[in-house]
Amino acid sequence: YRYRLELPDLIIPSSEDSEVQLTCTMTGDHEFLGTITNETGIGKYTFVVPIKSTIPSGVKGDIELVVTSLVGQLPDGVVVVGAALPGEITIESSGVGKIKDGKSTVEVTLSENMAGLLSRGSKIKLTLPEGFGWANAKGTLVSGEDYWAKLVTDGRTLEVQTERASTRRATFRVEAEVRLTDAAKAEDGEVRAAVSGLDRVSPSTILVSHYQAPKPEPEPKPEPKPEPKPEPARTAVFTIGSTGYATNGVTGAMDVAPYLKDGRTYLPLRYVGYSLGAEVAWDGQTRRATLTRNGKTVQVTVGSKTLLVNGAPVTMDVMPELVPPGRIMLPYRFVAEAFDAEVEWDPAARTVTMTL
């Protein structure tokens, strides 16, 4: 049988004539017999029969009452007297927030639409996606009687284990934390828990949190390198026969004087380098002087007509001369032009002016 009727033996008077009565007697688990007692004659009568029925939880659809004729008094037929809804447990979430500082909280509510669906020993599992886990779960009976469940958390799974079944349809609320456990596996967006364990539970997933991975801090931009300050303009003046020279108007003394030879003006290499702002080094073994300025190197070797500019040879038409007290003398144009200096000769004043 699909339904079990609950109808005690009743004698029901007609609403039109109380002398006309319907006697109801149960003849089986799902059947009753109605007998009409009518001593006043034939007429139209109305009987209200209170019927109770026990319906299995998995049944749904119309509740039909099949009427068969008795001694020709009633026609055969089927009467729809109600509808059965299937037993179902609904689950929903509320208070869904965003994961901050590695966690958020959520409330999950389980509701029966009829008592006893959450029977003793039944389990409902809520499983989080990878990268997340449950913590600090606690339960509260919101409505109903007798129902109680134990909450068991195991990493990604929160299990609601029924310890006492409900005697009235129950609503049970679970409050728990959703925690970030592995940022490398956690995906951005909605965090939904998969629902499993019982057949009559809907929906299959519920929203429990939102997650957005922190954006990496942008790498600091390197500080721009300061533009190299241009070397200040330098002007050096040398006078034939004089041991004094001037750089940007500041006079200095030399231990040898420039001279003329074969129509060429020879200047002391060391002081030419100083006046142009170059570093000057002397190698006594190779008898070579090296002048360095702003990444450019000029090398002069005593007894050689080859001038090296950054290692590239430049041929001179005269050799450098070594004069007491050990100074290399060289026509000024070779070194000045190697450092891109402008040179001016004043024959009247017998001066050489170099500007860089």
Short mmCIF file of C-alpha atoms in Angstrom, two decimals:
data_model
loop_
_atom_site.label_atom_id
_atom_site.label_comp_id
_atom_site.label_asym_id
_atom_site.label_seq_id
_atom_site.Cartn_x
_atom_site.Cartn_y
_atom_site.Cartn_z
CA TYR A 1 0.00 0.00 0.00
CA ARG A 2 1.09 3.54 -0.60
CA TYR A 3 -0.72 5.24 2.27
CA ARG A 4 -1.97 4.11 5.64
CA LEU A 5 -5.35 5.48 6.64
CA GLU A 6 -6.07 6.46 10.23
CA LEU A 7 -9.82 6.57 10.69
CA PRO A 8 -11.45 5.38 13.93
CA ASP A 9 -14.94 3.94 13.70
CA LEU A 10 -17.25 6.94 13.34
CA ILE A 11 -20.95 7.63 13.08
CA ILE A 12 -21.32 10.86 11.10
CA PRO A 13 -24.70 12.63 10.81
CA SER A 14 -25.70 14.31 7.57
CA SER A 15 -25.57 18.08 7.55
CA GLU A 16 -29.09 18.14 6.02
CA ASP A 17 -30.78 15.68 8.35
CA SER A 18 -29.07 14.47 11.49
CA GLU A 19 -31.29 11.39 11.50
CA VAL A 20 -29.48 10.21 8.40
CA GLN A 21 -26.13 8.81 9.46
CA LEU A 22 -22.96 7.44 7.84
CA THR A 23 -21.20 4.73 9.80
CA CYS A 24 -17.47 4.39 8.92
CA THR A 25 -15.64 1.21 9.78
CA MET A 26 -11.99 0.40 8.97
CA THR A 27 -11.74 -2.84 7.00
CA GLY A 28 -7.99 -2.75 6.29
CA ASP A 29 -4.85 -0.64 6.54
CA HIS A 30 -5.91 1.50 3.62
CA GLU A 31 -9.64 0.93 3.31
CA PHE A 32 -12.83 1.80 5.17
CA LEU A 33 -16.50 0.90 4.66
CA GLY A 34 -19.21 3.52 4.87
CA THR A 35 -22.79 2.45 5.68
CA ILE A 36 -25.71 4.90 5.44
CA THR A 37 -28.63 4.60 7.79
CA ASN A 38 -31.66 6.38 6.38
CA GLU A 39 -35.09 5.79 7.92
CA THR A 40 -36.71 8.97 6.63
CA GLY A 41 -36.55 8.26 2.96
CA ILE A 42 -34.59 9.22 -0.10
CA GLY A 43 -32.92 12.63 -0.18
CA LYS A 44 -29.70 14.55 -0.70
CA TYR A 45 -27.26 14.27 2.15
CA THR A 46 -23.75 15.57 2.91
CA PHE A 47 -21.28 13.76 5.17
CA VAL A 48 -17.92 15.25 6.23
CA VAL A 49 -15.47 12.40 6.85
CA PRO A 50 -12.20 13.31 8.68
CA ILE A 51 -9.48 11.14 7.17
CA LYS A 52 -5.90 10.98 8.41
CA SER A 53 -3.17 9.22 6.47
CA THR A 54 0.42 8.17 7.14
CA ILE A 55 2.46 8.87 4.00
CA PRO A 56 5.93 7.35 3.36
CA SER A 57 8.58 10.09 3.08
CA GLY A 58 9.61 9.16 -0.46
CA VAL A 59 6.10 9.45 -1.91
CA LYS A 60 4.98 12.42 -3.93
CA GLY A 61 1.96 13.28 -6.08
CA ASP A 62 -1.82 13.30 -5.73
CA ILE A 63 -3.53 11.43 -2.90
CA GLU A 64 -6.43 9.59 -4.48
CA LEU A 65 -9.46 8.08 -2.75
CA VAL A 66 -11.01 5.25 -4.75
CA VAL A 67 -14.77 4.97 -4.27
CA THR A 68 -16.59 1.79 -5.23
CA SER A 69 -20.36 1.45 -5.29
CA LEU A 70 -22.26 -0.28 -2.56
CA VAL A 71 -25.68 -1.71 -3.40
CA GLY A 72 -25.94 0.86 -6.17
CA GLN A 73 -26.05 3.82 -3.82
CA LEU A 74 -22.78 5.49 -5.03
CA PRO A 75 -21.10 5.60 -8.41
CA ASP A 76 -17.60 4.24 -8.83
CA GLY A 77 -14.85 6.82 -9.20
CA VAL A 78 -11.60 8.38 -8.01
CA VAL A 79 -11.48 11.48 -5.86
CA VAL A 80 -8.28 13.49 -5.35
CA VAL A 81 -8.26 14.42 -1.68
CA GLY A 82 -4.77 15.98 -1.39
CA ALA A 83 -1.18 15.94 -2.53
CA ALA A 84 1.94 14.43 -0.99
CA LEU A 85 5.23 16.25 -1.05
CA PRO A 86 8.47 14.24 -0.95
CA GLY A 87 10.53 14.41 2.23
CA GLU A 88 13.45 16.74 1.64
CA ILE A 89 16.26 18.38 3.58
CA THR A 90 17.24 21.81 2.34
CA ILE A 91 20.58 23.38 3.10
CA GLU A 92 21.48 27.02 2.65
CA SER A 93 24.16 29.47 3.77
CA SER A 94 24.01 32.98 5.17
CA GLY A 95 26.46 35.58 6.43
CA VAL A 96 28.89 34.70 3.63
CA GLY A 97 31.92 36.97 3.75
CA LYS A 98 35.34 37.43 2.20
CA ILE A 99 38.42 35.68 3.49
CA LYS A 100 40.53 38.24 5.34
CA ASP A 101 43.62 37.48 7.38
CA GLY A 102 43.26 33.88 6.24
CA LYS A 103 39.68 33.19 7.39
CA SER A 104 35.98 34.08 7.21
CA THR A 105 32.80 32.87 8.96
CA VAL A 106 29.58 31.41 7.58
CA GLU A 107 26.24 30.04 8.86
CA VAL A 108 24.85 26.87 7.27
CA THR A 109 21.22 25.90 7.98
CA LEU A 110 19.76 22.40 7.52
CA SER A 111 15.94 22.15 7.43
CA GLU A 112 13.55 19.17 7.21
CA ASN A 113 10.15 19.52 5.59
CA MET A 114 8.94 16.62 7.70
CA ALA A 115 10.15 15.09 10.95
CA GLY A 116 12.54 12.17 11.02
CA LEU A 117 14.36 12.75 7.76
CA LEU A 118 17.51 13.45 9.76
CA SER A 119 17.46 10.04 11.37
CA ARG A 120 19.93 8.89 13.99
CA GLY A 121 23.28 8.03 12.44
CA SER A 122 22.69 10.00 9.24
CA LYS A 123 25.57 12.15 8.03
CA ILE A 124 25.78 15.18 5.80
CA LYS A 125 29.22 16.19 4.49
CA LEU A 126 30.26 19.66 3.41
CA THR A 127 33.53 19.47 1.44
CA LEU A 128 35.55 22.57 0.55
CA PRO A 129 37.72 22.91 -2.56
CA GLU A 130 41.48 22.44 -2.34
CA GLY A 131 43.34 25.16 -0.51
CA PHE A 132 40.62 25.68 2.14
CA GLY A 133 39.63 24.01 5.41
CA TRP A 134 37.01 24.14 8.19
CA ALA A 135 37.60 25.22 11.80
CA ASN A 136 35.72 26.11 15.01
CA ALA A 137 32.36 24.59 14.04
CA LYS A 138 29.42 24.70 16.47
CA GLY A 139 25.75 23.78 16.11
CA THR A 140 22.41 25.19 17.34
CA LEU A 141 18.89 23.71 17.12
CA VAL A 142 16.79 26.56 15.73
CA SER A 143 13.41 24.80 15.69
CA GLY A 144 11.98 21.32 16.21
CA GLU A 145 12.25 18.83 19.06
CA ASP A 146 14.81 16.25 20.20
CA TYR A 147 17.10 16.58 17.18
CA TRP A 148 20.82 16.98 17.85
CA ALA A 149 23.97 16.46 15.80
CA LYS A 150 27.72 16.24 16.39
CA LEU A 151 30.04 18.27 14.18
CA VAL A 152 33.28 16.69 13.01
CA THR A 153 35.83 18.71 11.03
CA ASP A 154 38.62 17.03 9.12
CA GLY A 155 40.53 19.47 6.98
CA ARG A 156 38.37 20.23 3.95
CA THR A 157 35.35 18.23 5.23
CA LEU A 158 32.76 19.27 7.83
CA GLU A 159 30.48 16.38 8.77
CA VAL A 160 27.10 16.81 10.49
CA GLN A 161 26.43 13.52 12.31
CA THR A 162 22.87 13.06 13.65
CA GLU A 163 22.89 11.72 17.23
CA ARG A 164 19.18 12.14 18.01
CA ALA A 165 16.50 12.17 15.31
CA SER A 166 13.80 14.82 15.29
CA THR A 167 10.28 14.16 16.52
CA ARG A 168 9.10 17.35 14.84
CA ARG A 169 10.57 18.78 11.69
CA ALA A 170 13.83 20.39 12.69
CA THR A 171 16.02 23.27 11.60
CA PHE A 172 19.65 23.03 12.65
CA ARG A 173 22.24 25.78 12.20
CA VAL A 174 26.01 25.32 11.92
CA GLU A 175 28.41 28.22 12.45
CA ALA A 176 31.98 27.65 11.28
CA GLU A 177 35.13 29.29 9.95
CA VAL A 178 36.43 28.85 6.41
CA ARG A 179 40.21 29.08 6.46
CA LEU A 180 42.84 29.47 3.76
CA THR A 181 45.18 26.47 4.13
CA ASP A 182 47.20 26.46 0.91
CA ALA A 183 47.38 29.67 -1.13
CA ALA A 184 49.13 27.85 -3.98
CA LYS A 185 46.05 25.63 -4.53
CA ALA A 186 43.29 28.10 -3.63
CA GLU A 187 41.43 29.60 -6.61
CA ASP A 188 40.04 33.12 -6.73
CA GLY A 189 36.29 33.70 -6.68
CA GLU A 190 33.44 31.88 -4.94
CA VAL A 191 34.32 29.21 -2.38
CA ARG A 192 31.58 26.56 -2.61
CA ALA A 193 31.20 23.48 -0.42
CA ALA A 194 30.03 20.23 -2.06
CA VAL A 195 27.07 18.61 -0.21
CA SER A 196 26.97 14.81 0.07
CA GLY A 197 25.94 11.99 2.41
CA LEU A 198 22.13 11.85 2.04
CA ASP A 199 19.99 11.45 -1.06
CA ARG A 200 17.26 13.94 -0.20
CA VAL A 201 19.45 17.01 0.30
CA SER A 202 19.43 20.05 -1.96
CA PRO A 203 21.24 21.87 -3.41
CA SER A 204 24.43 19.95 -4.24
CA THR A 205 26.75 22.89 -3.47
CA ILE A 206 26.48 25.99 -1.29
CA LEU A 207 28.38 29.24 -1.24
CA VAL A 208 30.41 29.60 1.97
CA SER A 209 32.98 32.32 1.25
CA HIS A 210 34.70 34.54 -1.30
CA TYR A 211 38.45 34.56 -1.88
CA GLN A 212 40.82 36.82 -3.74
CA ALA A 213 44.53 36.15 -3.65
CA PRO A 214 46.58 39.15 -2.57
CA LYS A 215 48.25 40.84 -5.45
CA PRO A 216 52.04 40.79 -5.29
CA GLU A 217 53.63 44.04 -4.36
CA PRO A 218 55.03 45.73 -7.43
CA GLU A 219 58.77 45.69 -7.58
CA PRO A 220 60.14 49.08 -6.69
CA LYS A 221 61.36 50.97 -9.65
CA PRO A 222 65.08 51.47 -9.57
CA GLU A 223 66.16 54.93 -8.72
CA PRO A 224 67.22 56.68 -11.87
CA LYS A 225 70.93 57.00 -12.11
CA PRO A 226 71.98 60.58 -11.80
CA GLU A 227 73.12 62.12 -15.01
CA PRO A 228 76.88 62.51 -14.95
CA LYS A 229 77.76 66.07 -14.39
CA PRO A 230 79.59 67.50 -17.33
CA GLU A 231 83.17 68.38 -16.73
CA PRO A 232 83.53 72.11 -16.28
CA ALA A 233 85.11 73.90 -19.20
CA ARG A 234 88.87 74.09 -18.85
CA THR A 235 91.22 76.61 -20.41
CA ALA A 236 94.98 76.18 -20.06
CA VAL A 237 97.57 78.75 -21.18
CA PHE A 238 101.29 77.94 -21.63
CA THR A 239 103.95 80.51 -22.57
CA ILE A 240 107.19 79.70 -24.40
CA GLY A 241 110.18 80.10 -22.08
CA SER A 242 108.07 80.47 -18.91
CA THR A 243 107.68 77.93 -16.12
CA GLY A 244 104.34 79.46 -15.14
CA TYR A 245 101.04 78.32 -16.64
CA ALA A 246 97.38 79.08 -15.94
CA THR A 247 94.28 76.82 -15.76
CA ASN A 248 90.97 78.70 -15.77
CA GLY A 249 92.88 81.75 -14.61
CA VAL A 250 94.60 79.97 -11.74
CA THR A 251 98.39 80.05 -12.09
CA GLY A 252 100.71 77.18 -11.40
CA ALA A 253 104.46 76.51 -11.59
CA MET A 254 106.34 73.92 -13.65
CA ASP A 255 109.90 72.64 -13.25
CA VAL A 256 110.55 72.95 -16.97
CA ALA A 257 109.60 75.63 -19.55
CA PRO A 258 107.98 75.07 -22.96
CA TYR A 259 110.29 75.65 -25.96
CA LEU A 260 110.34 75.90 -29.73
CA LYS A 261 112.23 73.37 -31.84
CA ASP A 262 112.23 73.08 -35.61
CA GLY A 263 109.13 75.28 -35.70
CA ARG A 264 107.26 73.04 -33.25
CA THR A 265 106.10 74.03 -29.75
CA TYR A 266 107.03 71.47 -27.12
CA LEU A 267 105.10 71.37 -23.83
CA PRO A 268 105.71 69.22 -20.72
CA LEU A 269 103.33 66.25 -21.02
CA ARG A 270 102.62 65.98 -17.26
CA TYR A 271 101.48 69.60 -16.93
CA VAL A 272 99.44 69.43 -20.12
CA GLY A 273 97.62 66.44 -18.56
CA TYR A 274 97.09 68.28 -15.27
CA SER A 275 95.73 71.35 -17.05
CA LEU A 276 93.21 69.22 -19.00
CA GLY A 277 92.05 67.42 -15.85
CA ALA A 278 93.63 64.08 -16.71
CA GLU A 279 95.24 61.61 -14.35
CA VAL A 280 98.91 61.08 -15.18
CA ALA A 281 100.91 57.90 -14.46
CA TRP A 282 104.53 57.05 -15.30
CA ASP A 283 105.99 53.57 -15.87
CA GLY A 284 109.75 53.78 -15.51
CA GLN A 285 110.37 50.26 -16.88
CA THR A 286 108.52 50.83 -20.16
CA ARG A 287 109.34 54.58 -20.14
CA ARG A 288 105.64 55.18 -20.83
CA ALA A 289 103.33 57.94 -19.59
CA THR A 290 99.57 57.29 -19.38
CA LEU A 291 96.97 60.06 -19.29
CA THR A 292 93.34 59.13 -18.41
CA ARG A 293 90.28 61.38 -18.59
CA ASN A 294 86.54 60.52 -18.83
CA GLY A 295 87.19 56.95 -19.97
CA LYS A 296 89.76 57.91 -22.59
CA THR A 297 93.36 56.80 -22.25
CA VAL A 298 96.35 58.33 -24.05
CA GLN A 299 99.75 56.65 -23.83
CA VAL A 300 103.09 58.20 -24.85
CA THR A 301 106.36 56.21 -24.91
CA VAL A 302 109.75 57.86 -24.90
CA GLY A 303 111.61 57.01 -28.12
CA SER A 304 108.46 56.03 -30.03
CA LYS A 305 106.47 57.98 -32.61
CA THR A 306 103.37 55.91 -31.85
CA LEU A 307 100.70 57.47 -29.65
CA LEU A 308 98.05 55.07 -28.31
CA VAL A 309 94.50 56.43 -27.90
CA ASN A 310 92.39 53.79 -26.13
CA GLY A 311 94.82 51.26 -27.54
CA ALA A 312 94.50 52.49 -31.13
CA PRO A 313 97.85 53.64 -32.59
CA VAL A 314 98.30 57.19 -33.90
CA THR A 315 101.59 57.97 -35.72
CA MET A 316 103.34 61.22 -34.83
CA ASP A 317 105.89 62.93 -37.05
CA VAL A 318 108.31 63.49 -34.14
CA MET A 319 109.43 61.52 -31.11
CA PRO A 320 108.78 62.65 -27.53
CA GLU A 321 111.84 64.10 -25.84
CA LEU A 322 113.00 63.51 -22.28
CA VAL A 323 114.55 66.61 -20.66
CA PRO A 324 115.81 67.31 -17.15
CA PRO A 325 114.48 66.82 -14.55
CA GLY A 326 112.92 63.81 -16.32
CA ARG A 327 110.02 65.50 -18.12
CA ILE A 328 108.55 64.22 -21.41
CA MET A 329 108.24 67.06 -23.90
CA LEU A 330 105.89 66.71 -26.85
CA PRO A 331 104.35 69.00 -29.51
CA TYR A 332 101.08 70.02 -27.86
CA ARG A 333 98.73 69.24 -30.74
CA PHE A 334 98.98 65.43 -30.43
CA VAL A 335 97.79 65.22 -26.84
CA ALA A 336 95.30 68.10 -27.17
CA GLU A 337 93.64 66.59 -30.22
CA ALA A 338 93.58 63.11 -28.57
CA PHE A 339 91.39 64.63 -25.82
CA ASP A 340 89.34 66.68 -28.34
CA ALA A 341 90.67 70.01 -27.01
CA GLU A 342 90.68 73.12 -29.15
CA VAL A 343 94.14 74.73 -29.52
CA GLU A 344 95.06 78.30 -30.35
CA TRP A 345 98.61 79.62 -30.95
CA ASP A 346 99.38 83.32 -30.45
CA PRO A 347 102.74 84.02 -32.16
CA ALA A 348 102.90 87.59 -30.85
CA ALA A 349 102.46 86.55 -27.20
CA ARG A 350 104.15 83.20 -27.83
CA THR A 351 101.33 81.43 -25.95
CA VAL A 352 99.45 78.18 -26.49
CA THR A 353 95.81 78.16 -25.30
CA MET A 354 93.94 74.85 -24.98
CA THR A 355 90.17 74.77 -24.34
CA LEU A 356 88.28 71.62 -23.39
#
